[in-house]
Coordinates of C-alpha atoms in Angstrom, one line a residue:
M1 CA -0.3 28.6 -16.6
Q2 CA 3.0 29.4 -18.1
N3 CA 3.3 29.0 -21.9
H4 CA 6.6 27.2 -22.5
T5 CA 8.2 28.6 -25.7
K6 CA 11.9 27.7 -25.5
T7 CA 11.6 25.1 -28.3
N8 CA 10.1 24.9 -31.8
L9 CA 9.3 21.2 -31.3
P10 CA 5.6 20.4 -31.0
H11 CA 4.6 20.6 -27.4
Q12 CA 2.6 17.3 -27.5
L13 CA 5.8 15.6 -28.7
L14 CA 7.6 16.9 -25.6
A15 CA 4.7 15.8 -23.4
D16 CA 4.8 12.3 -24.8
A17 CA 8.6 12.2 -24.4
A18 CA 8.4 13.3 -20.8
N19 CA 5.7 10.7 -20.1
T20 CA 7.9 8.0 -21.6
L21 CA 10.6 8.8 -19.2
T22 CA 8.2 9.0 -16.3
R23 CA 6.8 5.6 -17.0
F24 CA 10.4 4.2 -17.2
L25 CA 11.9 5.9 -14.2
G26 CA 8.8 5.9 -11.9
V27 CA 8.7 2.2 -11.4
R28 CA 5.6 0.7 -9.8
D29 CA 5.8 -3.1 -9.4
L30 CA 2.1 -3.2 -8.3
P31 CA -0.9 -1.3 -9.5
K32 CA -1.7 -0.5 -5.9
L33 CA -0.2 -1.3 -2.5
S34 CA -2.6 -3.6 -0.7
H35 CA -2.7 -7.0 1.0
K36 CA -4.3 -8.5 -2.1
T37 CA -1.7 -7.2 -4.6
L38 CA 1.2 -8.2 -2.4
Q39 CA -0.3 -11.7 -2.0
R40 CA -1.0 -12.1 -5.7
R41 CA 2.5 -11.0 -6.8
Y42 CA 4.8 -11.9 -4.0
G43 CA 2.9 -14.4 -1.9
I44 CA 3.0 -12.2 1.2
E45 CA 0.3 -10.1 2.9
Q46 CA 2.7 -7.7 4.4
A47 CA 6.2 -6.5 3.6
D48 CA 8.7 -6.2 6.4
V49 CA 9.4 -2.5 5.8
L50 CA 7.8 0.3 3.9
M51 CA 10.6 2.7 3.2
L52 CA 9.8 6.3 2.1
F53 CA 12.6 8.5 0.8
G54 CA 12.8 12.2 1.4
G55 CA 13.4 13.1 -2.3
T56 CA 9.7 12.9 -3.0
I57 CA 7.2 15.9 -2.9
P58 CA 4.8 16.2 0.0
F59 CA 2.0 14.5 -1.9
G60 CA 4.1 11.4 -1.9
C61 CA 4.0 11.4 1.9
D62 CA 0.2 11.2 1.7
V63 CA 0.5 8.2 -0.6
A64 CA 2.9 6.4 1.7
A65 CA 0.7 7.2 4.7
A66 CA -2.4 5.7 3.0
A67 CA -0.4 2.5 2.2
W68 CA 0.9 2.3 5.8
R69 CA -2.6 2.7 7.2
R70 CA -3.8 -0.2 4.9
G71 CA -1.2 -2.3 6.8
V72 CA 1.0 -3.2 3.8
A73 CA 4.1 -3.4 6.0
R74 CA 5.2 -4.3 9.6
H75 CA 7.5 -1.3 10.0
L76 CA 7.6 2.2 8.6
M77 CA 10.9 3.9 7.8
I78 CA 11.7 7.4 6.5
V79 CA 15.1 8.0 4.9
G80 CA 16.7 11.3 4.2
G81 CA 19.2 13.7 5.8
I82 CA 20.0 17.1 4.3
G83 CA 20.6 17.1 0.5
H84 CA 19.7 18.9 -2.7
T85 CA 15.9 18.6 -2.2
T86 CA 15.8 19.6 1.5
Q87 CA 15.3 23.3 1.1
S88 CA 12.4 22.8 -1.3
L89 CA 10.8 20.3 1.1
R90 CA 11.2 22.7 4.0
G91 CA 9.7 25.5 2.0
K92 CA 6.6 23.5 0.9
F93 CA 5.9 22.3 4.4
R94 CA 6.4 25.8 5.9
T95 CA 4.0 27.3 3.3
R96 CA 1.3 24.8 4.3
F97 CA 2.0 24.9 8.0
P98 CA 3.6 28.2 9.1
D99 CA 3.9 26.9 12.7
M100 CA 5.9 23.8 11.7
D101 CA 9.5 23.8 12.9
T102 CA 11.5 23.3 9.7
D103 CA 14.8 25.0 10.5
D104 CA 17.8 22.7 10.4
K105 CA 15.5 19.6 10.1
S106 CA 16.4 16.7 7.9
E107 CA 14.0 15.4 5.3
A108 CA 13.2 12.4 7.4
E109 CA 12.4 14.6 10.4
L110 CA 10.2 16.9 8.3
I111 CA 8.2 14.1 6.9
A112 CA 7.8 12.4 10.3
S113 CA 6.5 15.7 11.8
Y114 CA 4.0 15.9 8.9
L115 CA 2.8 12.3 9.3
S116 CA 2.4 12.8 13.0
R117 CA 0.5 16.0 12.6
K118 CA -1.9 14.9 9.9
Y119 CA -2.2 11.1 10.4
D120 CA -1.1 10.6 14.0
I121 CA 1.5 8.2 12.7
R122 CA 4.3 8.1 15.2
D123 CA 6.0 4.7 15.3
I124 CA 8.6 5.5 12.6
L125 CA 12.2 4.6 12.2
L126 CA 14.2 7.5 10.9
E127 CA 17.5 7.7 9.0
T128 CA 18.6 11.3 9.1
K129 CA 22.3 11.3 8.0
S130 CA 22.2 10.4 4.2
T131 CA 22.8 13.2 1.7
N132 CA 22.3 11.6 -1.7
C133 CA 20.6 8.7 -3.5
G134 CA 23.6 6.4 -3.0
N135 CA 24.0 6.6 0.8
N136 CA 20.2 6.8 1.1
V137 CA 20.5 3.1 0.4
T138 CA 23.5 2.1 2.4
Y139 CA 22.6 4.1 5.5
A140 CA 19.0 2.8 5.4
L141 CA 20.2 -0.8 5.3
A142 CA 22.6 -0.1 8.1
K143 CA 19.8 1.5 10.2
L144 CA 17.6 -1.5 9.7
K145 CA 20.5 -3.8 10.8
E146 CA 21.1 -1.6 13.9
A147 CA 17.5 -1.7 14.8
A148 CA 17.4 -5.5 14.3
I149 CA 14.5 -5.2 11.9
P150 CA 14.2 -8.1 9.4
A151 CA 14.4 -7.0 5.8
K152 CA 13.4 -9.9 3.7
S153 CA 10.8 -7.7 1.8
L154 CA 11.1 -3.9 1.3
I155 CA 8.6 -1.6 -0.3
I156 CA 10.7 1.4 -1.5
M157 CA 8.9 4.7 -2.3
Q158 CA 10.7 7.6 -4.0
D159 CA 10.0 10.5 -6.3
P160 CA 9.4 9.0 -9.8
S161 CA 12.5 10.6 -11.3
M162 CA 14.7 8.6 -8.9
Q163 CA 12.7 5.4 -8.3
R164 CA 14.6 3.2 -10.8
R165 CA 18.0 4.5 -9.7
M166 CA 17.1 3.8 -6.1
A167 CA 16.1 0.2 -7.1
A168 CA 19.4 -0.3 -8.9
G169 CA 21.2 1.0 -5.8
F170 CA 19.4 -1.6 -3.6
A171 CA 20.2 -4.3 -6.2
K172 CA 23.9 -3.5 -6.0
E173 CA 24.0 -3.4 -2.2
L174 CA 21.9 -6.6 -1.8
K175 CA 23.6 -8.6 -4.5
H176 CA 24.7 -11.2 -1.9
G177 CA 21.3 -11.1 -0.3
K178 CA 19.2 -12.8 -3.0
D179 CA 16.5 -13.6 -0.5
T180 CA 15.5 -9.9 -0.1
T181 CA 12.6 -8.8 -2.2
I182 CA 12.5 -5.2 -3.4
I183 CA 9.1 -3.8 -4.2
N184 CA 9.1 -0.6 -6.1
Y185 CA 6.3 1.9 -5.8
A186 CA 7.0 5.4 -7.1
T187 CA 5.0 7.9 -4.9
Y188 CA 3.2 9.5 -7.9
R189 CA 3.6 9.7 -11.7
P190 CA 2.9 13.2 -13.2
Y191 CA 2.0 13.1 -16.8
L192 CA 2.1 16.0 -19.2
T193 CA -0.2 17.1 -22.0
A194 CA -0.4 19.9 -24.6
K195 CA -3.8 19.2 -25.9
N196 CA -6.1 22.2 -26.0
G197 CA -3.4 24.5 -24.7
P198 CA 0.1 24.9 -23.5
L199 CA 2.4 22.2 -22.0
R200 CA 1.0 21.4 -18.6
F201 CA 0.6 18.6 -16.0
I202 CA -2.6 16.6 -16.4
R203 CA -3.0 16.6 -12.6
Q204 CA -1.5 18.9 -10.0
Y205 CA -0.1 17.3 -6.9
W206 CA 0.8 19.1 -3.7
G207 CA 4.4 20.3 -3.9
L208 CA 4.8 19.2 -7.6
W209 CA 7.9 20.6 -9.3
D210 CA 7.6 23.1 -12.1
I211 CA 7.8 21.6 -15.6
E212 CA 11.3 22.7 -16.4
H213 CA 12.7 21.3 -13.1
Y214 CA 10.8 18.0 -13.4
I215 CA 12.2 17.6 -16.9
T216 CA 15.7 18.4 -15.5
L217 CA 15.2 15.6 -13.0
L218 CA 14.2 13.2 -15.7
L219 CA 17.1 14.0 -17.9
G220 CA 19.6 13.8 -15.0
D221 CA 18.5 10.4 -13.9
I222 CA 18.6 8.9 -17.4
S223 CA 22.2 10.1 -17.6
R224 CA 23.0 8.6 -14.2
L225 CA 21.5 5.2 -15.1
R226 CA 23.8 4.8 -18.1
D227 CA 26.4 2.1 -17.8
D228 CA 29.3 4.1 -19.4
T229 CA 32.2 6.0 -18.1
Q230 CA 30.0 9.0 -17.2
G231 CA 27.2 7.0 -15.7
Y232 CA 26.6 5.3 -12.3
G233 CA 26.7 1.7 -13.6
P234 CA 29.5 -0.9 -13.2
N235 CA 31.4 0.6 -16.1
G236 CA 31.2 4.1 -14.7
K237 CA 31.1 5.2 -11.0
G238 CA 29.9 1.8 -9.8
F239 CA 27.1 3.1 -7.6
I240 CA 24.3 0.9 -9.1
T241 CA 23.8 -2.3 -11.0
H242 CA 23.6 -2.3 -14.8
V243 CA 20.3 -0.9 -16.1
D244 CA 19.1 -1.5 -19.7
I245 CA 17.7 1.7 -21.2
P246 CA 15.2 0.8 -24.0
P247 CA 15.5 2.6 -27.4
E248 CA 12.2 4.4 -27.0
V249 CA 13.5 5.9 -23.7
E250 CA 16.7 7.0 -25.4
K251 CA 14.7 8.6 -28.1
A252 CA 12.5 10.4 -25.6
F253 CA 15.6 11.6 -23.7
H254 CA 17.1 13.0 -27.0
I255 CA 13.8 14.9 -27.8
L256 CA 13.7 16.5 -24.3
N257 CA 17.5 17.2 -24.3
V258 CA 17.4 19.2 -27.5
S259 CA 14.2 21.0 -26.5
Q260 CA 16.1 23.0 -23.8
L261 CA 13.1 22.9 -21.5
G262 CA 15.3 21.3 -18.9
T263 CA 19.0 20.6 -18.4
I264 CA 20.9 17.6 -17.2
R265 CA 21.3 18.1 -13.5
T266 CA 24.8 17.6 -12.2
A267 CA 25.6 16.1 -8.9
N268 CA 26.2 18.7 -6.1
P269 CA 29.6 18.0 -4.6
A270 CA 28.4 19.4 -1.2
F271 CA 26.2 16.3 -0.7
R272 CA 28.8 13.6 -1.7
S273 CA 30.0 11.2 0.9

């Protein structure tokens, strides 16, 4: 395990700060996806659509597959074209399955191939053209409309670093569709610790980012969620609805930002649309 030494700040302080951001960004509206929890919280036994986004790590595909096999939704959709996480996803699948055709495949196609191979899940609606978190939302909604699939309740599943931003994107696009229920369920939530050793993840998940990259993802999304001239809110780029960022989250962001363990990821212009 790598010993992270870029900062003089106590490593447990950094772990706690990262965990604060993970809890805030990696929204889960339910403790578990099941008929019982859906009924208890939303008064439904099934959502119309379970929507998995390609930005997640491969482990997240297993979580979505388990939920789908429990029957939590009537339709399964995978969303993701070719964007900044595609090469990483191709590499992780290729390492595990050397015979898997990953060349030129979109994230949705990669995940669909994996779900078919491992779980024999085949009846999947694919959106393969989106390139970023914003048009993930708009293209997904357009694809549902094209397929004439009702979308009164949507379970959205994304990497924890992007889950809250994805929800804010849906809230913006569905502002005139108040009868649509969005149910957030981040595919995993990786927590850090520095007790009895160096800074490390408490649990390893298949395909998990390294610590520096994960912190970079966390920092980048807090910056994007801000409702100022640089952020994605209504007072900035207007990609999402307003999001309140609590003081404890801002404090955690500052701690990680000065630690230099990660950087604030800038948007890649190659994937704009």
